[in-house]
Amino acid sequence: MLVRFMAIAISVLTLVACSSNQPTNPTDNEDAVPVSEDKTGAESHSPLTGEVQDEGDGRSIAVMINNHPKARPQSGLSKADIVYEILAEGNITRFLAIFQSERPENVGPVRSARDYYISLAKGYDSLFIAHGYSPDAKKILQGGSVDNLNGISYDGTLFKRASSRKAPHNSYITFENIKKGADDLGYDLSAPPKNLAFSDDPAKGKAAGSIMVSYQDPSFDSTFIYNSDEGKYERYSAGDQTVEDGTKNPVLIENLLIIQARHEVVDTSGRRMIDFESGGKAYLIQDGILRDVNWKNEGGRILPYQDGKPIPFHPGHTWISVIPDSPGLSEAVSYEEGR
């Protein structure tokens, strides 16, 4: 049934324009709560999910996570508050997973950094974790402007190699070792990031029971299928559900933001410059509903806007897929209308 359902999702190649309902302005709507505690002050809420926070209460941690087929299933993704999926070289994507409300025991496989991942991590004042770097990323990380731990310096100490996988798909780090490394280097882990805005207002737009995002390689194409019982999207890569290694707990997503941005190959290795400053077209998918929006970079954070006003996220986990402006949203994204 899954193969048949995904085949239906992938076969839809043309997007229909979504309705242009007036968006919620989190600065005007009392229900949009960009808080670390609720309106009564009784409970602590995560600044990055808007949900009651049981574990994390300090600085966010951003980890570069490998998405090569040999690195799947990964560890820790289901507990990330925000995940960016972005192309590295070729048609291969990597994840930047930002953790604050939950601290998974083990995270990985950890992969090498690119400069634009670092910029996005800085938007949340995150401690940045990677294993390796491009030349541009190396200059930034060694320049002292970004608190970071890198497996190049700590391979075999803070970062451990899994014997069940081969390099470069086998580097992992525990949150215990992240804290140890931060303490050794004098990094402050106490200050939480600034709050995002959240609202429970129902989404309005086109029904989208499944969404397929193509990166021009079936191994990296992803499909998001709406689970109406959970009120969340499940994610699949090349037909396999994205779950935790070991526990098989699924990655579940309340907010899916798909943006297009200008990509330019800048060297013979295929590394890219990605324009995260200019803003542009996007789709925001919540509650099984898709709508046309725009995106803007607000202090290093990629956020949805409509008619010039910010749109709050729904409380929960957020996944941000970044695709090149060529082919763009209309060619790279398809959806199936049923819920």
GROMACS .gro file of C-alpha atoms in nm:
model
  339
    1MET     CA    1   0.000   0.000   0.000
    2LEU     CA    2   0.285   0.240   0.079
    3VAL     CA    3   0.444   0.193  -0.263
    4ARG     CA    4   0.109   0.246  -0.435
    5PHE     CA    5   0.032   0.555  -0.223
    6MET     CA    6   0.373   0.709  -0.287
    7ALA     CA    7   0.342   0.638  -0.657
    8ILE     CA    8   0.022   0.842  -0.658
    9ALA     CA    9   0.199   1.124  -0.474
   10ILE     CA   10   0.492   1.126  -0.711
   11SER     CA   11   0.273   1.118  -1.020
   12VAL     CA   12   0.122   1.457  -0.949
   13LEU     CA   13   0.353   1.699  -1.129
   14THR     CA   14   0.165   2.025  -1.123
   15LEU     CA   15   0.089   2.232  -0.817
   16VAL     CA   16  -0.236   2.418  -0.784
   17ALA     CA   17  -0.219   2.767  -0.637
   18CYS     CA   18  -0.330   2.781  -0.275
   19SER     CA   19  -0.590   3.015  -0.139
   20SER     CA   20  -0.455   3.351  -0.021
   21ASN     CA   21  -0.623   3.377   0.317
   22GLN     CA   22  -0.519   3.656   0.547
   23PRO     CA   23  -0.235   3.518   0.764
   24THR     CA   24  -0.200   3.536   1.135
   25ASN     CA   25   0.032   3.811   1.251
   26PRO     CA   26   0.204   3.687   1.566
   27THR     CA   27   0.258   4.042   1.684
   28ASP     CA   28  -0.115   4.117   1.668
   29ASN     CA   29  -0.277   3.787   1.761
   30GLU     CA   30  -0.290   3.703   2.130
   31ASP     CA   31  -0.304   3.332   2.043
   32ALA     CA   32   0.039   3.346   1.879
   33VAL     CA   33   0.259   3.279   2.178
   34PRO     CA   34   0.635   3.330   2.125
   35VAL     CA   35   0.706   3.227   2.482
   36SER     CA   36   0.927   3.021   2.706
   37GLU     CA   37   0.629   2.988   2.939
   38ASP     CA   38   0.255   2.979   2.873
   39LYS     CA   39   0.006   3.265   2.931
   40THR     CA   40  -0.044   3.164   3.293
   41GLY     CA   41   0.326   3.132   3.357
   42ALA     CA   42   0.265   2.780   3.491
   43GLU     CA   43   0.468   2.571   3.246
   44SER     CA   44   0.793   2.605   3.062
   45HIS     CA   45   0.764   2.591   2.683
   46SER     CA   46   1.037   2.531   2.430
   47PRO     CA   47   1.138   2.845   2.239
   48LEU     CA   48   1.176   2.636   1.921
   49THR     CA   49   0.868   2.410   1.936
   50GLY     CA   50   0.621   2.601   2.154
   51GLU     CA   51   0.548   2.278   2.337
   52VAL     CA   52   0.583   2.201   2.706
   53GLN     CA   53   0.951   2.144   2.764
   54ASP     CA   54   1.060   1.851   2.978
   55GLU     CA   55   1.433   1.826   2.912
   56GLY     CA   56   1.612   2.104   2.732
   57ASP     CA   57   1.636   2.440   2.898
   58GLY     CA   58   1.959   2.586   2.767
   59ARG     CA   59   2.150   2.660   2.451
   60SER     CA   60   2.056   2.496   2.124
   61ILE     CA   61   2.292   2.243   1.965
   62ALA     CA   62   2.316   2.221   1.583
   63VAL     CA   63   2.452   1.897   1.438
   64MET     CA   64   2.547   1.819   1.078
   65ILE     CA   65   2.388   1.481   1.004
   66ASN     CA   66   2.473   1.255   0.712
   67ASN     CA   67   2.190   1.162   0.471
   68HIS     CA   68   2.375   0.924   0.241
   69PRO     CA   69   2.181   0.597   0.195
   70LYS     CA   70   2.465   0.420   0.380
   71ALA     CA   71   2.408   0.652   0.678
   72ARG     CA   72   2.041   0.559   0.719
   73PRO     CA   73   1.866   0.519   0.953
   74GLN     CA   74   2.015   0.805   1.150
   75SER     CA   75   2.019   0.864   1.525
   76GLY     CA   76   1.859   1.162   1.696
   77LEU     CA   77   1.651   1.316   1.415
   78SER     CA   78   1.315   1.247   1.581
   79LYS     CA   79   1.415   1.469   1.875
   80ALA     CA   80   1.536   1.767   1.669
   81ASP     CA   81   1.323   2.080   1.707
   82ILE     CA   82   1.417   2.202   1.359
   83VAL     CA   83   1.579   2.019   1.068
   84TYR     CA   84   1.712   2.186   0.754
   85GLU     CA   85   1.758   1.963   0.449
   86ILE     CA   86   1.994   2.121   0.198
   87LEU     CA   87   2.211   2.008  -0.092
   88ALA     CA   88   2.582   1.966  -0.033
   89GLU     CA   89   2.755   1.853  -0.353
   90GLY     CA   90   2.579   1.699  -0.651
   91ASN     CA   91   2.225   1.587  -0.566
   92ILE     CA   92   2.319   1.474  -0.216
   93THR     CA   93   2.142   1.638   0.077
   94ARG     CA   94   2.257   1.674   0.435
   95PHE     CA   95   2.068   1.769   0.747
   96LEU     CA   96   2.132   2.046   0.995
   97ALA     CA   97   1.946   1.925   1.305
   98ILE     CA   98   1.887   2.181   1.582
   99PHE     CA   99   1.819   2.043   1.930
  100GLN     CA  100   1.696   2.235   2.232
  101SER     CA  101   1.380   2.088   2.383
  102GLU     CA  102   1.517   1.731   2.382
  103ARG     CA  103   1.864   1.583   2.413
  104PRO     CA  104   1.901   1.247   2.236
  105GLU     CA  105   2.162   1.019   2.387
  106ASN     CA  106   2.344   0.965   2.057
  107VAL     CA  107   2.347   1.169   1.734
  108GLY     CA  108   2.476   1.087   1.388
  109PRO     CA  109   2.626   0.988   1.164
  110VAL     CA  110   2.793   1.329   1.187
  111ARG     CA  111   2.920   1.477   0.860
  112SER     CA  112   3.126   1.772   0.741
  113ALA     CA  113   3.024   2.138   0.741
  114ARG     CA  114   2.954   2.389   0.467
  115ASP     CA  115   2.948   2.764   0.523
  116TYR     CA  116   2.571   2.804   0.475
  117TYR     CA  117   2.489   2.541   0.738
  118ILE     CA  118   2.703   2.736   0.983
  119SER     CA  119   2.514   3.059   0.906
  120LEU     CA  120   2.181   2.889   0.972
  121ALA     CA  121   2.307   2.741   1.298
  122LYS     CA  122   2.418   3.089   1.408
  123GLY     CA  123   2.059   3.208   1.360
  124TYR     CA  124   1.978   3.015   1.678
  125ASP     CA  125   2.312   3.090   1.851
  126SER     CA  126   2.378   2.718   1.843
  127LEU     CA  127   2.687   2.529   1.943
  128PHE     CA  128   2.783   2.382   1.604
  129ILE     CA  129   2.882   2.015   1.572
  130ALA     CA  130   3.037   1.865   1.256
  131HIS     CA  131   3.300   1.618   1.143
  132GLY     CA  132   3.506   1.785   0.874
  133TYR     CA  133   3.456   2.098   0.667
  134SER     CA  134   3.488   2.259   0.326
  135PRO     CA  135   3.766   2.519   0.283
  136ASP     CA  136   3.523   2.809   0.339
  137ALA     CA  137   3.366   2.641   0.640
  138LYS     CA  138   3.711   2.570   0.785
  139LYS     CA  139   3.800   2.940   0.775
  140ILE     CA  140   3.481   3.030   0.960
  141LEU     CA  141   3.513   2.759   1.224
  142GLN     CA  142   3.881   2.822   1.289
  143GLY     CA  143   3.828   3.198   1.287
  144GLY     CA  144   3.677   3.188   1.634
  145SER     CA  145   3.341   3.348   1.551
  146VAL     CA  146   3.142   3.025   1.602
  147ASP     CA  147   3.148   2.799   1.907
  148ASN     CA  148   3.200   2.451   1.764
  149LEU     CA  149   3.323   2.098   1.814
  150ASN     CA  150   3.464   1.916   1.512
  151GLY     CA  151   3.547   1.551   1.465
  152ILE     CA  152   3.870   1.642   1.285
  153SER     CA  153   4.008   1.743   1.625
  154TYR     CA  154   3.823   1.490   1.841
  155ASP     CA  155   3.797   1.173   1.631
  156GLY     CA  156   3.813   0.878   1.870
  157THR     CA  157   3.765   1.093   2.180
  158LEU     CA  158   3.446   1.302   2.178
  159PHE     CA  159   3.342   1.149   1.844
  160LYS     CA  160   3.320   0.770   1.824
  161ARG     CA  161   3.321   0.543   1.518
  162ALA     CA  162   3.050   0.277   1.488
  163SER     CA  163   3.195  -0.060   1.390
  164SER     CA  164   2.875  -0.154   1.205
  165ARG     CA  165   2.929   0.112   0.937
  166LYS     CA  166   3.218   0.231   0.723
  167ALA     CA  167   3.371   0.577   0.717
  168PRO     CA  168   3.265   0.847   0.644
  169HIS     CA  169   2.921   0.719   0.749
  170ASN     CA  170   3.007   0.605   1.102
  171SER     CA  171   3.094   0.909   1.317
  172TYR     CA  172   2.870   0.967   1.621
  173ILE     CA  173   2.867   1.192   1.924
  174THR     CA  174   2.670   1.171   2.247
  175PHE     CA  175   2.518   1.472   2.420
  176GLU     CA  176   2.728   1.378   2.722
  177ASN     CA  177   3.040   1.427   2.509
  178ILE     CA  178   2.900   1.749   2.360
  179LYS     CA  179   2.868   1.886   2.712
  180LYS     CA  180   3.214   1.761   2.804
  181GLY     CA  181   3.368   1.927   2.498
  182ALA     CA  182   3.182   2.251   2.563
  183ASP     CA  183   3.296   2.256   2.926
  184ASP     CA  184   3.658   2.190   2.827
  185LEU     CA  185   3.652   2.482   2.580
  186GLY     CA  186   3.459   2.716   2.807
  187TYR     CA  187   3.146   2.738   2.591
  188ASP     CA  188   2.838   2.864   2.773
  189LEU     CA  189   2.543   2.625   2.728
  190SER     CA  190   2.301   2.802   2.959
  191ALA     CA  191   2.134   3.067   2.740
  192PRO     CA  192   1.833   2.943   2.534
  193PRO     CA  193   1.769   3.082   2.184
  194LYS     CA  194   1.517   3.357   2.122
  195ASN     CA  195   1.158   3.238   2.088
  196LEU     CA  196   0.986   3.158   1.765
  197ALA     CA  197   0.617   3.251   1.735
  198PHE     CA  198   0.351   2.981   1.753
  199SER     CA  199  -0.025   2.962   1.704
  200ASP     CA  200  -0.288   2.688   1.709
  201ASP     CA  201  -0.499   2.865   1.444
  202PRO     CA  202  -0.614   2.614   1.179
  203ALA     CA  203  -0.425   2.620   0.851
  204LYS     CA  204  -0.618   2.730   0.541
  205GLY     CA  205  -0.529   2.633   0.187
  206LYS     CA  206  -0.520   2.325  -0.035
  207ALA     CA  207  -0.550   1.976   0.113
  208ALA     CA  208  -0.218   1.796   0.084
  209GLY     CA  209  -0.222   1.438   0.204
  210SER     CA  210   0.126   1.376   0.065
  211ILE     CA  211   0.405   1.596  -0.066
  212MET     CA  212   0.704   1.484  -0.269
  213VAL     CA  213   1.024   1.690  -0.285
  214SER     CA  214   1.264   1.596  -0.564
  215TYR     CA  215   1.639   1.656  -0.554
  216GLN     CA  216   1.685   1.500  -0.899
  217ASP     CA  217   1.807   1.172  -0.752
  218PRO     CA  218   1.560   0.906  -0.631
  219SER     CA  219   1.795   0.821  -0.343
  220PHE     CA  220   1.744   1.168  -0.198
  221ASP     CA  221   1.386   1.244  -0.299
  222SER     CA  222   1.164   1.272   0.008
  223THR     CA  223   0.792   1.220   0.057
  224PHE     CA  224   0.587   1.353   0.349
  225ILE     CA  225   0.263   1.167   0.422
  226TYR     CA  226   0.000   1.315   0.653
  227ASN     CA  227  -0.097   1.100   0.948
  228SER     CA  228  -0.440   1.236   1.039
  229ASP     CA  229  -0.450   1.039   1.365
  230GLU     CA  230  -0.131   1.207   1.483
  231GLY     CA  231  -0.196   1.538   1.306
  232LYS     CA  232   0.162   1.519   1.180
  233TYR     CA  233   0.360   1.433   0.868
  234GLU     CA  234   0.570   1.120   0.838
  235ARG     CA  235   0.882   1.140   0.623
  236TYR     CA  236   1.010   0.886   0.370
  237SER     CA  237   1.336   0.867   0.172
  238ALA     CA  238   1.343   0.653  -0.141
  239GLY     CA  239   1.037   0.466  -0.010
  240ASP     CA  240   1.170   0.398   0.340
  241GLN     CA  241   1.025   0.577   0.640
  242THR     CA  242   1.265   0.804   0.828
  243VAL     CA  243   1.299   0.644   1.170
  244GLU     CA  244   1.550   0.622   1.453
  245ASP     CA  245   1.824   0.364   1.427
  246GLY     CA  246   1.760   0.100   1.691
  247THR     CA  247   1.425   0.214   1.831
  248LYS     CA  248   1.258   0.271   1.492
  249ASN     CA  249   1.073   0.570   1.637
  250PRO     CA  250   0.947   0.777   1.342
  251VAL     CA  251   1.032   1.134   1.259
  252LEU     CA  252   0.703   1.327   1.287
  253ILE     CA  253   0.663   1.685   1.167
  254GLU     CA  254   0.403   1.952   1.246
  255ASN     CA  255   0.547   2.222   1.016
  256LEU     CA  256   0.691   2.157   0.671
  257LEU     CA  257   0.841   2.463   0.502
  258ILE     CA  258   0.972   2.413   0.148
  259ILE     CA  259   1.166   2.707   0.006
  260GLN     CA  260   1.341   2.778  -0.321
  261ALA     CA  261   1.670   2.966  -0.315
  262ARG     CA  262   1.935   3.053  -0.573
  263HIS     CA  263   2.209   2.788  -0.592
  264GLU     CA  264   2.540   2.835  -0.771
  265VAL     CA  265   2.822   2.582  -0.807
  266VAL     CA  266   3.143   2.762  -0.712
  267ASP     CA  267   3.427   2.509  -0.748
  268THR     CA  268   3.537   2.197  -0.933
  269SER     CA  269   3.428   1.979  -0.640
  270GLY     CA  270   3.069   2.090  -0.692
  271ARG     CA  271   3.041   2.296  -0.376
  272ARG     CA  272   2.770   2.558  -0.377
  273MET     CA  273   2.684   2.910  -0.284
  274ILE     CA  274   2.321   2.927  -0.168
  275ASP     CA  275   2.148   3.263  -0.139
  276PHE     CA  276   1.975   3.263   0.200
  277GLU     CA  277   1.948   3.641   0.211
  278SER     CA  278   1.714   3.743  -0.072
  279GLY     CA  279   1.398   3.557   0.030
  280GLY     CA  280   1.159   3.406  -0.221
  281LYS     CA  281   0.879   3.163  -0.286
  282ALA     CA  282   0.785   2.888  -0.045
  283TYR     CA  283   0.519   2.639   0.055
  284LEU     CA  284   0.405   2.603   0.414
  285ILE     CA  285   0.232   2.275   0.499
  286GLN     CA  286   0.050   2.224   0.831
  287ASP     CA  287  -0.247   2.006   0.937
  288GLY     CA  288  -0.259   1.840   0.595
  289ILE     CA  289  -0.298   2.182   0.429
  290LEU     CA  290  -0.059   2.346   0.182
  291ARG     CA  291  -0.046   2.716   0.102
  292ASP     CA  292   0.169   2.947  -0.108
  293VAL     CA  293   0.383   3.178   0.103
  294ASN     CA  294   0.715   3.359   0.088
  295TRP     CA  295   1.022   3.316   0.303
  296LYS     CA  296   1.251   3.570   0.464
  297ASN     CA  297   1.576   3.548   0.654
  298GLU     CA  298   1.522   3.707   0.994
  299GLY     CA  299   1.852   3.718   1.178
  300GLY     CA  300   1.966   3.389   1.026
  301ARG     CA  301   1.629   3.218   1.066
  302ILE     CA  302   1.428   3.111   0.761
  303LEU     CA  303   1.065   3.204   0.834
  304PRO     CA  304   0.735   3.200   0.639
  305TYR     CA  305   0.560   3.524   0.542
  306GLN     CA  306   0.238   3.609   0.361
  307ASP     CA  307   0.134   3.954   0.240
  308GLY     CA  308   0.438   4.095   0.418
  309LYS     CA  309   0.338   3.952   0.757
  310PRO     CA  310   0.508   3.668   0.946
  311ILE     CA  311   0.317   3.342   0.984
  312PRO     CA  312   0.356   3.163   1.318
  313PHE     CA  313   0.442   2.796   1.323
  314HIS     CA  314   0.214   2.543   1.484
  315PRO     CA  315   0.354   2.404   1.810
  316GLY     CA  316   0.575   2.108   1.729
  317HIS     CA  317   0.865   2.006   1.511
  318THR     CA  318   0.966   2.191   1.194
  319TRP     CA  319   1.132   2.056   0.879
  320ILE     CA  320   1.272   2.303   0.623
  321SER     CA  321   1.352   2.166   0.277
  322VAL     CA  322   1.564   2.390   0.056
  323ILE     CA  323   1.553   2.338  -0.321
  324PRO     CA  324   1.732   2.523  -0.603
  325ASP     CA  325   1.544   2.797  -0.788
  326SER     CA  326   1.616   2.593  -1.100
  327PRO     CA  327   1.400   2.385  -1.134
  328GLY     CA  328   1.210   2.565  -0.855
  329LEU     CA  329   0.903   2.475  -0.653
  330SER     CA  330   0.666   2.410  -0.941
  331GLU     CA  331   0.894   2.143  -1.090
  332ALA     CA  332   1.059   1.995  -0.780
  333VAL     CA  333   0.752   1.964  -0.556
  334SER     CA  334   0.434   1.771  -0.618
  335TYR     CA  335   0.144   1.687  -0.393
  336GLU     CA  336  -0.160   1.463  -0.369
  337GLU     CA  337  -0.473   1.648  -0.258
  338GLY     CA  338  -0.649   1.389  -0.046
  339ARG     CA  339  -0.619   1.379   0.331
   0.00000   0.00000   0.00000
